[in-house]
JSON list of C-alpha atoms in Angstrom, two decimals:
[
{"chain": "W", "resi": 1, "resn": "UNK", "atom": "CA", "xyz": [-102.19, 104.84, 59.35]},
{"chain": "W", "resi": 2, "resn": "UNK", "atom": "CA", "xyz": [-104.22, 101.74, 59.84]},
{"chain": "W", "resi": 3, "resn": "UNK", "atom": "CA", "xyz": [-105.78, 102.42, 56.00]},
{"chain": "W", "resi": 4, "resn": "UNK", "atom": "CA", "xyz": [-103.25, 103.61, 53.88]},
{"chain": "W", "resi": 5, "resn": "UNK", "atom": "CA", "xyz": [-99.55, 102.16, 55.57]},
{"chain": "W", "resi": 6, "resn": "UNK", "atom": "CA", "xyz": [-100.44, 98.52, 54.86]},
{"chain": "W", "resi": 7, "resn": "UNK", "atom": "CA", "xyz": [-101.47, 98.71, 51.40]},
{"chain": "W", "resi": 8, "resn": "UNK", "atom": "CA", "xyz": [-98.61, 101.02, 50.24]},
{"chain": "W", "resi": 9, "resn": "UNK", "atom": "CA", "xyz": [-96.07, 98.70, 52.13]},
{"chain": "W", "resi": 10, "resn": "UNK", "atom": "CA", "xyz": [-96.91, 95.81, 50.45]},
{"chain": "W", "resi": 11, "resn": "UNK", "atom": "CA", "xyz": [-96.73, 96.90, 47.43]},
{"chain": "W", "resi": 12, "resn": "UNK", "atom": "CA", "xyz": [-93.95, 98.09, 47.73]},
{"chain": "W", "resi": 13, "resn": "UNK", "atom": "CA", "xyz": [-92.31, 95.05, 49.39]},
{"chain": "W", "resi": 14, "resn": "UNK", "atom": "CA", "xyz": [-93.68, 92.94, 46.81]},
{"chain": "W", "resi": 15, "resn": "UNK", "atom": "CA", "xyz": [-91.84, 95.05, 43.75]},
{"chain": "W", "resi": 16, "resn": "UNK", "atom": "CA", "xyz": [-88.36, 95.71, 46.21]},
{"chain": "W", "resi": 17, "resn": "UNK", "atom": "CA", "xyz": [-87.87, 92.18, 47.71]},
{"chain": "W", "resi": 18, "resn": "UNK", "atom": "CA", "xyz": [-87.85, 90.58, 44.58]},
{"chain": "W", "resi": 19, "resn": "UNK", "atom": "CA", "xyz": [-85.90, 92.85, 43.09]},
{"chain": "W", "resi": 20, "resn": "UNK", "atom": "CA", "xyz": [-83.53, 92.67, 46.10]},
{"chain": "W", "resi": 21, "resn": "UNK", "atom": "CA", "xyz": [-82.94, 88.97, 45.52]},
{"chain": "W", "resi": 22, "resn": "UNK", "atom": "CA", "xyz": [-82.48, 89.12, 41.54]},
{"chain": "W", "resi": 23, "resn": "UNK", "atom": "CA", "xyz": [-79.38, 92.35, 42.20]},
{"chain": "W", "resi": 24, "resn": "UNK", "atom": "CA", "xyz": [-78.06, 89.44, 45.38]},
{"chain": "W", "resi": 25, "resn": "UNK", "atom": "CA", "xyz": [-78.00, 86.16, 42.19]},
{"chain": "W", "resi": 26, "resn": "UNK", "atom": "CA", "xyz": [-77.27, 87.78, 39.37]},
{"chain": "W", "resi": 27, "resn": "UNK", "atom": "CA", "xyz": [-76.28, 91.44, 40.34]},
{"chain": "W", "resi": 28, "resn": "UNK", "atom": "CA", "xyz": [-72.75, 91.25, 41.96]},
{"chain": "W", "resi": 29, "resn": "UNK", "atom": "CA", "xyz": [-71.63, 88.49, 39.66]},
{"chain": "W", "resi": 30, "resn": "UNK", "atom": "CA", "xyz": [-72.67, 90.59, 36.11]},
{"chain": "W", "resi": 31, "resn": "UNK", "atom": "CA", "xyz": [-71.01, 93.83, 37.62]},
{"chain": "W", "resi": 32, "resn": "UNK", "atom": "CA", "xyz": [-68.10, 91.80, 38.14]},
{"chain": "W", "resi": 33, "resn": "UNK", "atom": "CA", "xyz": [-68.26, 90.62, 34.45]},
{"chain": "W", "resi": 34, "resn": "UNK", "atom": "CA", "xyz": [-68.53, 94.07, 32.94]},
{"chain": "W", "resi": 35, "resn": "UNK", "atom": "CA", "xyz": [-66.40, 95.86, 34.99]},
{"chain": "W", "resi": 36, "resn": "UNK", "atom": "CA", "xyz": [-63.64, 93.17, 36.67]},
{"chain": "W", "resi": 37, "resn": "UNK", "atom": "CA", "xyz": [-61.26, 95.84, 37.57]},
{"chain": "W", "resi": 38, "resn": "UNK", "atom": "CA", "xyz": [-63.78, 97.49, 39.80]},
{"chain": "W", "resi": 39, "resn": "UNK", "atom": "CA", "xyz": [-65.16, 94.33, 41.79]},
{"chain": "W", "resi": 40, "resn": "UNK", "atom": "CA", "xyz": [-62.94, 91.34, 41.83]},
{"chain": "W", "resi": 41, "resn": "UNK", "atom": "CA", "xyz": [-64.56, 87.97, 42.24]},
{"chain": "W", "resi": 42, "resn": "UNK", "atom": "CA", "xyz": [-63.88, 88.03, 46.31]},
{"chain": "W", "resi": 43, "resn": "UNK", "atom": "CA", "xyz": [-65.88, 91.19, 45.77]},
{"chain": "W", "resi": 44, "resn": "UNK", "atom": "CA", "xyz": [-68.71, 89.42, 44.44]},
{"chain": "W", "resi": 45, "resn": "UNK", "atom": "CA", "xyz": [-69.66, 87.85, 47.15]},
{"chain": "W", "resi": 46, "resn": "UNK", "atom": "CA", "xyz": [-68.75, 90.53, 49.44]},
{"chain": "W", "resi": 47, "resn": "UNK", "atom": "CA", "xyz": [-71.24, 92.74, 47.86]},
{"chain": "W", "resi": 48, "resn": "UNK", "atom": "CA", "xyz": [-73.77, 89.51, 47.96]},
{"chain": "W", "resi": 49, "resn": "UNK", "atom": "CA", "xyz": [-73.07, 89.66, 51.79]},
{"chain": "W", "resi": 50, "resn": "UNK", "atom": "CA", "xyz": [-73.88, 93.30, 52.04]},
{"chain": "W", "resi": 51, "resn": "UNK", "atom": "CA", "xyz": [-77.07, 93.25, 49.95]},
{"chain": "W", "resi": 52, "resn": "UNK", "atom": "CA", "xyz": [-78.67, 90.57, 51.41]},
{"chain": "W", "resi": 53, "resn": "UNK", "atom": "CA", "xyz": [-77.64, 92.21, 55.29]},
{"chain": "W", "resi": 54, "resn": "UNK", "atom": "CA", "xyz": [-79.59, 95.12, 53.68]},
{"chain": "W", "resi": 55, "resn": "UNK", "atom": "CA", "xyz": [-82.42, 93.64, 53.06]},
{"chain": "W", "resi": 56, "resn": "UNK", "atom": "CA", "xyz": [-84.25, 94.17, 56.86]},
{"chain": "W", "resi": 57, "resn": "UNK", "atom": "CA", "xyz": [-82.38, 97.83, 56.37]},
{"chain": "W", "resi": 58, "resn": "UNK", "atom": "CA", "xyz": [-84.41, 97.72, 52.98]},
{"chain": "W", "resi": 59, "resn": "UNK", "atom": "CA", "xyz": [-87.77, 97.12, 55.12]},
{"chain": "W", "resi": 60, "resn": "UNK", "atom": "CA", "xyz": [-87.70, 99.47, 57.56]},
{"chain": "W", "resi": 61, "resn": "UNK", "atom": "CA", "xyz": [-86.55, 102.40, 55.72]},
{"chain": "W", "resi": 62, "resn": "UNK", "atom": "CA", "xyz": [-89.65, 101.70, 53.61]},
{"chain": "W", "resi": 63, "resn": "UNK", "atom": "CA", "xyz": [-91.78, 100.88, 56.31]},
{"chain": "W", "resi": 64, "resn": "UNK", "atom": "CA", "xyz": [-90.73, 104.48, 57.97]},
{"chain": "W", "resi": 65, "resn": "UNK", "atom": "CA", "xyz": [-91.25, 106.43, 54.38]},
{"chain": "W", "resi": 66, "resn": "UNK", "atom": "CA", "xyz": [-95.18, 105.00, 54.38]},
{"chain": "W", "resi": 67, "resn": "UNK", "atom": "CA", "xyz": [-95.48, 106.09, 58.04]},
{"chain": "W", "resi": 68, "resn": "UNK", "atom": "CA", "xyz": [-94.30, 109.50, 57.66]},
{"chain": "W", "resi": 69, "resn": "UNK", "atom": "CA", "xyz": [-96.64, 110.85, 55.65]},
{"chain": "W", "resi": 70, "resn": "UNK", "atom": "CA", "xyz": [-99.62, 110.35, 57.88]},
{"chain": "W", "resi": 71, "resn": "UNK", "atom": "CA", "xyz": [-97.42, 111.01, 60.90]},
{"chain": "W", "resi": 72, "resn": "UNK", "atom": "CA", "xyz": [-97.08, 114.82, 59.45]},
{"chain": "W", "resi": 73, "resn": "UNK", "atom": "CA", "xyz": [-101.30, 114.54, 58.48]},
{"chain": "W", "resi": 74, "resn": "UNK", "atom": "CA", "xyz": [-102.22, 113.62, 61.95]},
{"chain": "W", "resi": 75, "resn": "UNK", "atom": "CA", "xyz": [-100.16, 116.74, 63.18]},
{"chain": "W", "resi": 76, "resn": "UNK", "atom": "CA", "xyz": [-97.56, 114.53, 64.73]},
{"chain": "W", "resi": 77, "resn": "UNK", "atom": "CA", "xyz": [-94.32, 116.15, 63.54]},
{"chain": "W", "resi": 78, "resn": "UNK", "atom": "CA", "xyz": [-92.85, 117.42, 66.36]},
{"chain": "W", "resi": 79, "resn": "UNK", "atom": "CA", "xyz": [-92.90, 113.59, 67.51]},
{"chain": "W", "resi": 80, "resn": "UNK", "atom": "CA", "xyz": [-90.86, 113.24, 64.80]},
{"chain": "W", "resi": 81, "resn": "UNK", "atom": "CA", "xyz": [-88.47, 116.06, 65.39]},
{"chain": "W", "resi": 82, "resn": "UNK", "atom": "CA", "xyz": [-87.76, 114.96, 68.82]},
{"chain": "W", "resi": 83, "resn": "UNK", "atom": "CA", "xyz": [-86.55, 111.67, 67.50]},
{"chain": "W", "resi": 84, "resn": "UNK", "atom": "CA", "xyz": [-84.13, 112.96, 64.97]},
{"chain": "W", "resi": 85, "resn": "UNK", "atom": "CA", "xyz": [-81.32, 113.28, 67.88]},
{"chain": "W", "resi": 86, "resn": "UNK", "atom": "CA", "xyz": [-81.49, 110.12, 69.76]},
{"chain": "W", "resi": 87, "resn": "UNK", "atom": "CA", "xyz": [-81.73, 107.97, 66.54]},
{"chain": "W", "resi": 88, "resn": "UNK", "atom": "CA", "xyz": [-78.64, 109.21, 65.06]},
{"chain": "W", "resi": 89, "resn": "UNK", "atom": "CA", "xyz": [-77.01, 108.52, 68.31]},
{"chain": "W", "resi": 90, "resn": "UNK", "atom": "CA", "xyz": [-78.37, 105.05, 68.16]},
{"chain": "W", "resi": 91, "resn": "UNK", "atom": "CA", "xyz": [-77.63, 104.44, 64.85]},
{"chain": "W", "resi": 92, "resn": "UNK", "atom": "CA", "xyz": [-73.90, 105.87, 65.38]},
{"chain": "W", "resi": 93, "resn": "UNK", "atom": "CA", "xyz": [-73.50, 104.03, 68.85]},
{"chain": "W", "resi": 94, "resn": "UNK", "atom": "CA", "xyz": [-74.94, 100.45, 67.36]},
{"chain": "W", "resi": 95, "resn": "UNK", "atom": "CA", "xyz": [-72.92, 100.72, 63.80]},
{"chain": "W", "resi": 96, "resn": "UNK", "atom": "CA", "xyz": [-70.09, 101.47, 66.24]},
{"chain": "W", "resi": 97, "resn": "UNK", "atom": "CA", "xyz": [-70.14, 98.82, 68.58]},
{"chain": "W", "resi": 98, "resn": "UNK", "atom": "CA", "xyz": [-70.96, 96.22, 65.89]},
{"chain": "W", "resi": 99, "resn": "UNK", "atom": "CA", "xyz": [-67.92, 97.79, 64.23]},
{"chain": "W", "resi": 100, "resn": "UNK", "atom": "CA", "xyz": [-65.64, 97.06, 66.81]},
{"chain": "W", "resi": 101, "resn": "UNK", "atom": "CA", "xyz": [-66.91, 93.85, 68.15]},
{"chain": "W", "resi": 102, "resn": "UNK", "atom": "CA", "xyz": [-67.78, 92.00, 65.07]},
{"chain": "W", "resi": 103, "resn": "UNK", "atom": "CA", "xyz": [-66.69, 93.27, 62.17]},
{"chain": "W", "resi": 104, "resn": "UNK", "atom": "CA", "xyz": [-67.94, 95.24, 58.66]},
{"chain": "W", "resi": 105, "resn": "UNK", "atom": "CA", "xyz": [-70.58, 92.58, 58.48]},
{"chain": "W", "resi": 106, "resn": "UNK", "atom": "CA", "xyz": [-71.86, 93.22, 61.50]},
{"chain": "W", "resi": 107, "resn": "UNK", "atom": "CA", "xyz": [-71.89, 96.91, 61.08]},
{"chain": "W", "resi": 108, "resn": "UNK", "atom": "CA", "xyz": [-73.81, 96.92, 57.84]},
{"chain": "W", "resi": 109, "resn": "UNK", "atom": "CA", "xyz": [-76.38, 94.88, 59.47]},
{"chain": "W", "resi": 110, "resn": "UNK", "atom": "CA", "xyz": [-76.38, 97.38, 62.39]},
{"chain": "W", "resi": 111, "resn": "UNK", "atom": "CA", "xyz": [-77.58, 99.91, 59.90]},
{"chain": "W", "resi": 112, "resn": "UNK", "atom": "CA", "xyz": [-81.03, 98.28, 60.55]},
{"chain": "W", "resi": 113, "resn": "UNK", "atom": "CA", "xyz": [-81.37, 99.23, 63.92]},
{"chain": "W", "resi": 114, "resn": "UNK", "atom": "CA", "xyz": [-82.31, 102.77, 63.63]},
{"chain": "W", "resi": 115, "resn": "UNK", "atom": "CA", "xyz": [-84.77, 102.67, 60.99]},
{"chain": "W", "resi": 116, "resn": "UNK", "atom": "CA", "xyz": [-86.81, 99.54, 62.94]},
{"chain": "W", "resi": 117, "resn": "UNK", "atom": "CA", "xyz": [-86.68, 101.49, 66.01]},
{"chain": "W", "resi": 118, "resn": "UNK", "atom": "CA", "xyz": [-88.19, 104.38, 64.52]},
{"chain": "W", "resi": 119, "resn": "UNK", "atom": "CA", "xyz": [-90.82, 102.55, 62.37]},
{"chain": "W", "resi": 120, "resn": "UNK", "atom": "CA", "xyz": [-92.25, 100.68, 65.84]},
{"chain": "W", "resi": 121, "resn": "UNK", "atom": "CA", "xyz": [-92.19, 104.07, 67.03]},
{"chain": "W", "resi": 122, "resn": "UNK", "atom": "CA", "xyz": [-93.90, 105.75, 64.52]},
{"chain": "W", "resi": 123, "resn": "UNK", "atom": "CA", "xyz": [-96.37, 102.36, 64.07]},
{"chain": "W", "resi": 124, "resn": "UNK", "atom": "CA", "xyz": [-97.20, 102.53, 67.93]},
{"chain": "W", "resi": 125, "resn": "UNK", "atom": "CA", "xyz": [-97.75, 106.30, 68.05]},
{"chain": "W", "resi": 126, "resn": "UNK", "atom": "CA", "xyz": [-99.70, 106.61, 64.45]},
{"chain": "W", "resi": 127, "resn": "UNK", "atom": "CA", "xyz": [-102.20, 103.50, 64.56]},
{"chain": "W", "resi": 128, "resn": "UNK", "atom": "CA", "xyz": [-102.76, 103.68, 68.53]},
{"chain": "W", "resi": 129, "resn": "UNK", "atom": "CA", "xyz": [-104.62, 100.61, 70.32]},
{"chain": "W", "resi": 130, "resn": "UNK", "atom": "CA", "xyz": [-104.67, 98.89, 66.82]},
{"chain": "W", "resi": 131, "resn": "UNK", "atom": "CA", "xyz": [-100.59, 98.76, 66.02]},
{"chain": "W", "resi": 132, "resn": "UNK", "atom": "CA", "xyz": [-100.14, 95.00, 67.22]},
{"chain": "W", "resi": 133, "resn": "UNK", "atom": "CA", "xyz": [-103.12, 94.19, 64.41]},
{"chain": "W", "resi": 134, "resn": "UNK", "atom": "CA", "xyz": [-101.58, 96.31, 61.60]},
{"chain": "W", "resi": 135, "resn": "UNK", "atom": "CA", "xyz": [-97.69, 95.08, 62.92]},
{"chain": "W", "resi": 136, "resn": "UNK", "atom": "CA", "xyz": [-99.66, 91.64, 61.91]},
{"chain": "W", "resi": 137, "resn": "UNK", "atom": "CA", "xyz": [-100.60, 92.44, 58.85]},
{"chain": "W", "resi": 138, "resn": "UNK", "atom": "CA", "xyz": [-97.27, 93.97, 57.78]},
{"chain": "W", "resi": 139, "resn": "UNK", "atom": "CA", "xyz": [-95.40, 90.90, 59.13]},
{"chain": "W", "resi": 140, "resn": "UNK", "atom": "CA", "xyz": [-97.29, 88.79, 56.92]},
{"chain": "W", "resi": 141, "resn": "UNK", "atom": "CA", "xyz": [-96.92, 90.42, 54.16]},
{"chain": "W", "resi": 142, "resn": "UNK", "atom": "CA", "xyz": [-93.32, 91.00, 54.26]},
{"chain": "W", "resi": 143, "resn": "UNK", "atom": "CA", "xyz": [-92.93, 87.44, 55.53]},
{"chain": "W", "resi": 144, "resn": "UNK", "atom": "CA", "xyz": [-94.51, 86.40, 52.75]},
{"chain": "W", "resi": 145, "resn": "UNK", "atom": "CA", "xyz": [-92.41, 88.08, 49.98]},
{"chain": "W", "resi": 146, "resn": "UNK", "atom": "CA", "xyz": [-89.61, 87.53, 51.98]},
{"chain": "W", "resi": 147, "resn": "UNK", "atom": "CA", "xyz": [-90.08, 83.43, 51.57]},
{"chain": "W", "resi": 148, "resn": "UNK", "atom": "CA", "xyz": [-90.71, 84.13, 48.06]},
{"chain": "W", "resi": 149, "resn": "UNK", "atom": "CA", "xyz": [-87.95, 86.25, 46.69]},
{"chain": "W", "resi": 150, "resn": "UNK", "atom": "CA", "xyz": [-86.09, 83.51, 49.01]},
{"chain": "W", "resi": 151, "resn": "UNK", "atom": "CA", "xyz": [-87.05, 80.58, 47.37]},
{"chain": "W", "resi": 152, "resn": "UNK", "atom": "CA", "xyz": [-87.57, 82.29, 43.68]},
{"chain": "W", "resi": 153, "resn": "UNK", "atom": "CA", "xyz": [-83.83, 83.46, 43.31]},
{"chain": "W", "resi": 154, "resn": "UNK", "atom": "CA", "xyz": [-82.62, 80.95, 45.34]},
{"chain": "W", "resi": 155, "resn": "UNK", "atom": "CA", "xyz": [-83.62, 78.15, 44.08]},
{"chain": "W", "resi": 156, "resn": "UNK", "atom": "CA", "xyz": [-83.11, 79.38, 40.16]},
{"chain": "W", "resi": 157, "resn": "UNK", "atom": "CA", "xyz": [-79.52, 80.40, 41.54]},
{"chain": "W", "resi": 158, "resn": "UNK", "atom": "CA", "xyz": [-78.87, 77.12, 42.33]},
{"chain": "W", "resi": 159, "resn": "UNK", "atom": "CA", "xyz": [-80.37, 75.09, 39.58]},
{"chain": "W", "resi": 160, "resn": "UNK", "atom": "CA", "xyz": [-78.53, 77.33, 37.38]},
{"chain": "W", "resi": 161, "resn": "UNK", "atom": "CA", "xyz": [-75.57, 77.29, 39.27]},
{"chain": "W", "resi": 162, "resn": "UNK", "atom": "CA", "xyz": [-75.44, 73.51, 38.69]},
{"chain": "W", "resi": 163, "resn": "UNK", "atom": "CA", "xyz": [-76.03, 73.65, 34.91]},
{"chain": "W", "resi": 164, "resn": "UNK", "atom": "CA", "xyz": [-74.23, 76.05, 34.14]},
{"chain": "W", "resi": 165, "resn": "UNK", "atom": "CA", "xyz": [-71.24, 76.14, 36.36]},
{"chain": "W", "resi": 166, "resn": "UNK", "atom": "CA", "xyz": [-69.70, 79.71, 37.95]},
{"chain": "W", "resi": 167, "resn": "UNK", "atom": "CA", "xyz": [-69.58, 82.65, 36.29]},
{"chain": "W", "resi": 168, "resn": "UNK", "atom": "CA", "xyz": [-71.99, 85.15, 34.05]},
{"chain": "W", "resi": 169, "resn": "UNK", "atom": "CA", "xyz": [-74.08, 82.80, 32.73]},
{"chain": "W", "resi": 170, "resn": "UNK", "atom": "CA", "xyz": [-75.63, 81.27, 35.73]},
{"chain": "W", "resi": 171, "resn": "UNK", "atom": "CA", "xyz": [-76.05, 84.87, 37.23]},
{"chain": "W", "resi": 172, "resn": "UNK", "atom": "CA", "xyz": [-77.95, 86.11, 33.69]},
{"chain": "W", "resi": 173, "resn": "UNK", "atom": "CA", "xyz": [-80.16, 82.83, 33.90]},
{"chain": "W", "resi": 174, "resn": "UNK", "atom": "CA", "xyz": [-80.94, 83.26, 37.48]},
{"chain": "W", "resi": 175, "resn": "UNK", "atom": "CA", "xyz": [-81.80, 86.75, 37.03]},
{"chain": "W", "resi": 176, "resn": "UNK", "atom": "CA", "xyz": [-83.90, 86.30, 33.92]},
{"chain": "W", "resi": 177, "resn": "UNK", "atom": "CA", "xyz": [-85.84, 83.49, 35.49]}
]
């Protein structure tokens, strides 16, 4: 775990995140464009909304997909097997509540907790005594693309927001630069 999960994670991260903040500028407003009668402009930033409330979903789903494989190597599936049950209840239970509490928002960023509470899991129980060094190392590095795609598309979302005005044309800019 502690050789192969870091590397493949940030790689990962570093193609995804990026990608994840180019479909949030310049995504929603371009499907919108081609296909208005689909997703009206409210929807535009309703489906911004939802992306970007995916993104931690985004991180741990990938995050648990690097830390299967060696989970299954080092002869750890029936771990795995006996958390199949309880984390569809807490993903059901914690979508739910968030449901009724707080709204669709709310329960599309519930969708994260699941996935995180299995990759900790599988992190704590695959490196051993050396998780809270490798949890380092993949905080950094998804910190640090995080800030990035951040800053990248937001920043070129706004500058071309201001030149350009609303529409297309700001969302193609932003997502070419």
């Amino acid at each position: 775990v502690t050789k192969t999960v870091p590397q493949g994670f940030r790689y990962s991260i570093m193609l995804v995140l990026p990608v994840l903040g180019a479909v949030i500028v310049a995504g929603a407003p371009l499907v919108h464009k081609v296909f208005p009668n689909s997703l009206s402009a409210d929807g535009v930033e309703t489906l911004r909304v939802f992306i970007a409330l995916l993104v931690p979903w985004t991180i741990a789903a990938l995050l648990v997909n690097f830390l299967l494989p060696p989970m299954f190597a080092l002869g750890r599936g029936r771990l795995l097997n006996l958390l199949a049950l309880p984390l569809v209840v807490v993903h059901v239970a914690v979508t739910a509540i968030a449901s009724s509490l707080w709204g669709v928002d709310a329960t599309v960023a519930a969708f994260t907790v699941a996935p995180a509470t299995f990759a900790v899991i599988l992190l704590v129980a695959g490196a051993g005594p050396d998780w809270p060094r490798v949890a380092r190392q993949l905080a950094r590095d998804c910190t640090r693309w995080v800030v990035f795609a951040s800053l990248s598309f937001g920043i070129t979302g706004g500058v071309a927001l201001a030149l350009l005005g609303s529409g297309w044309a700001p969302a193609l800019l932003a997502g070419v630069l």
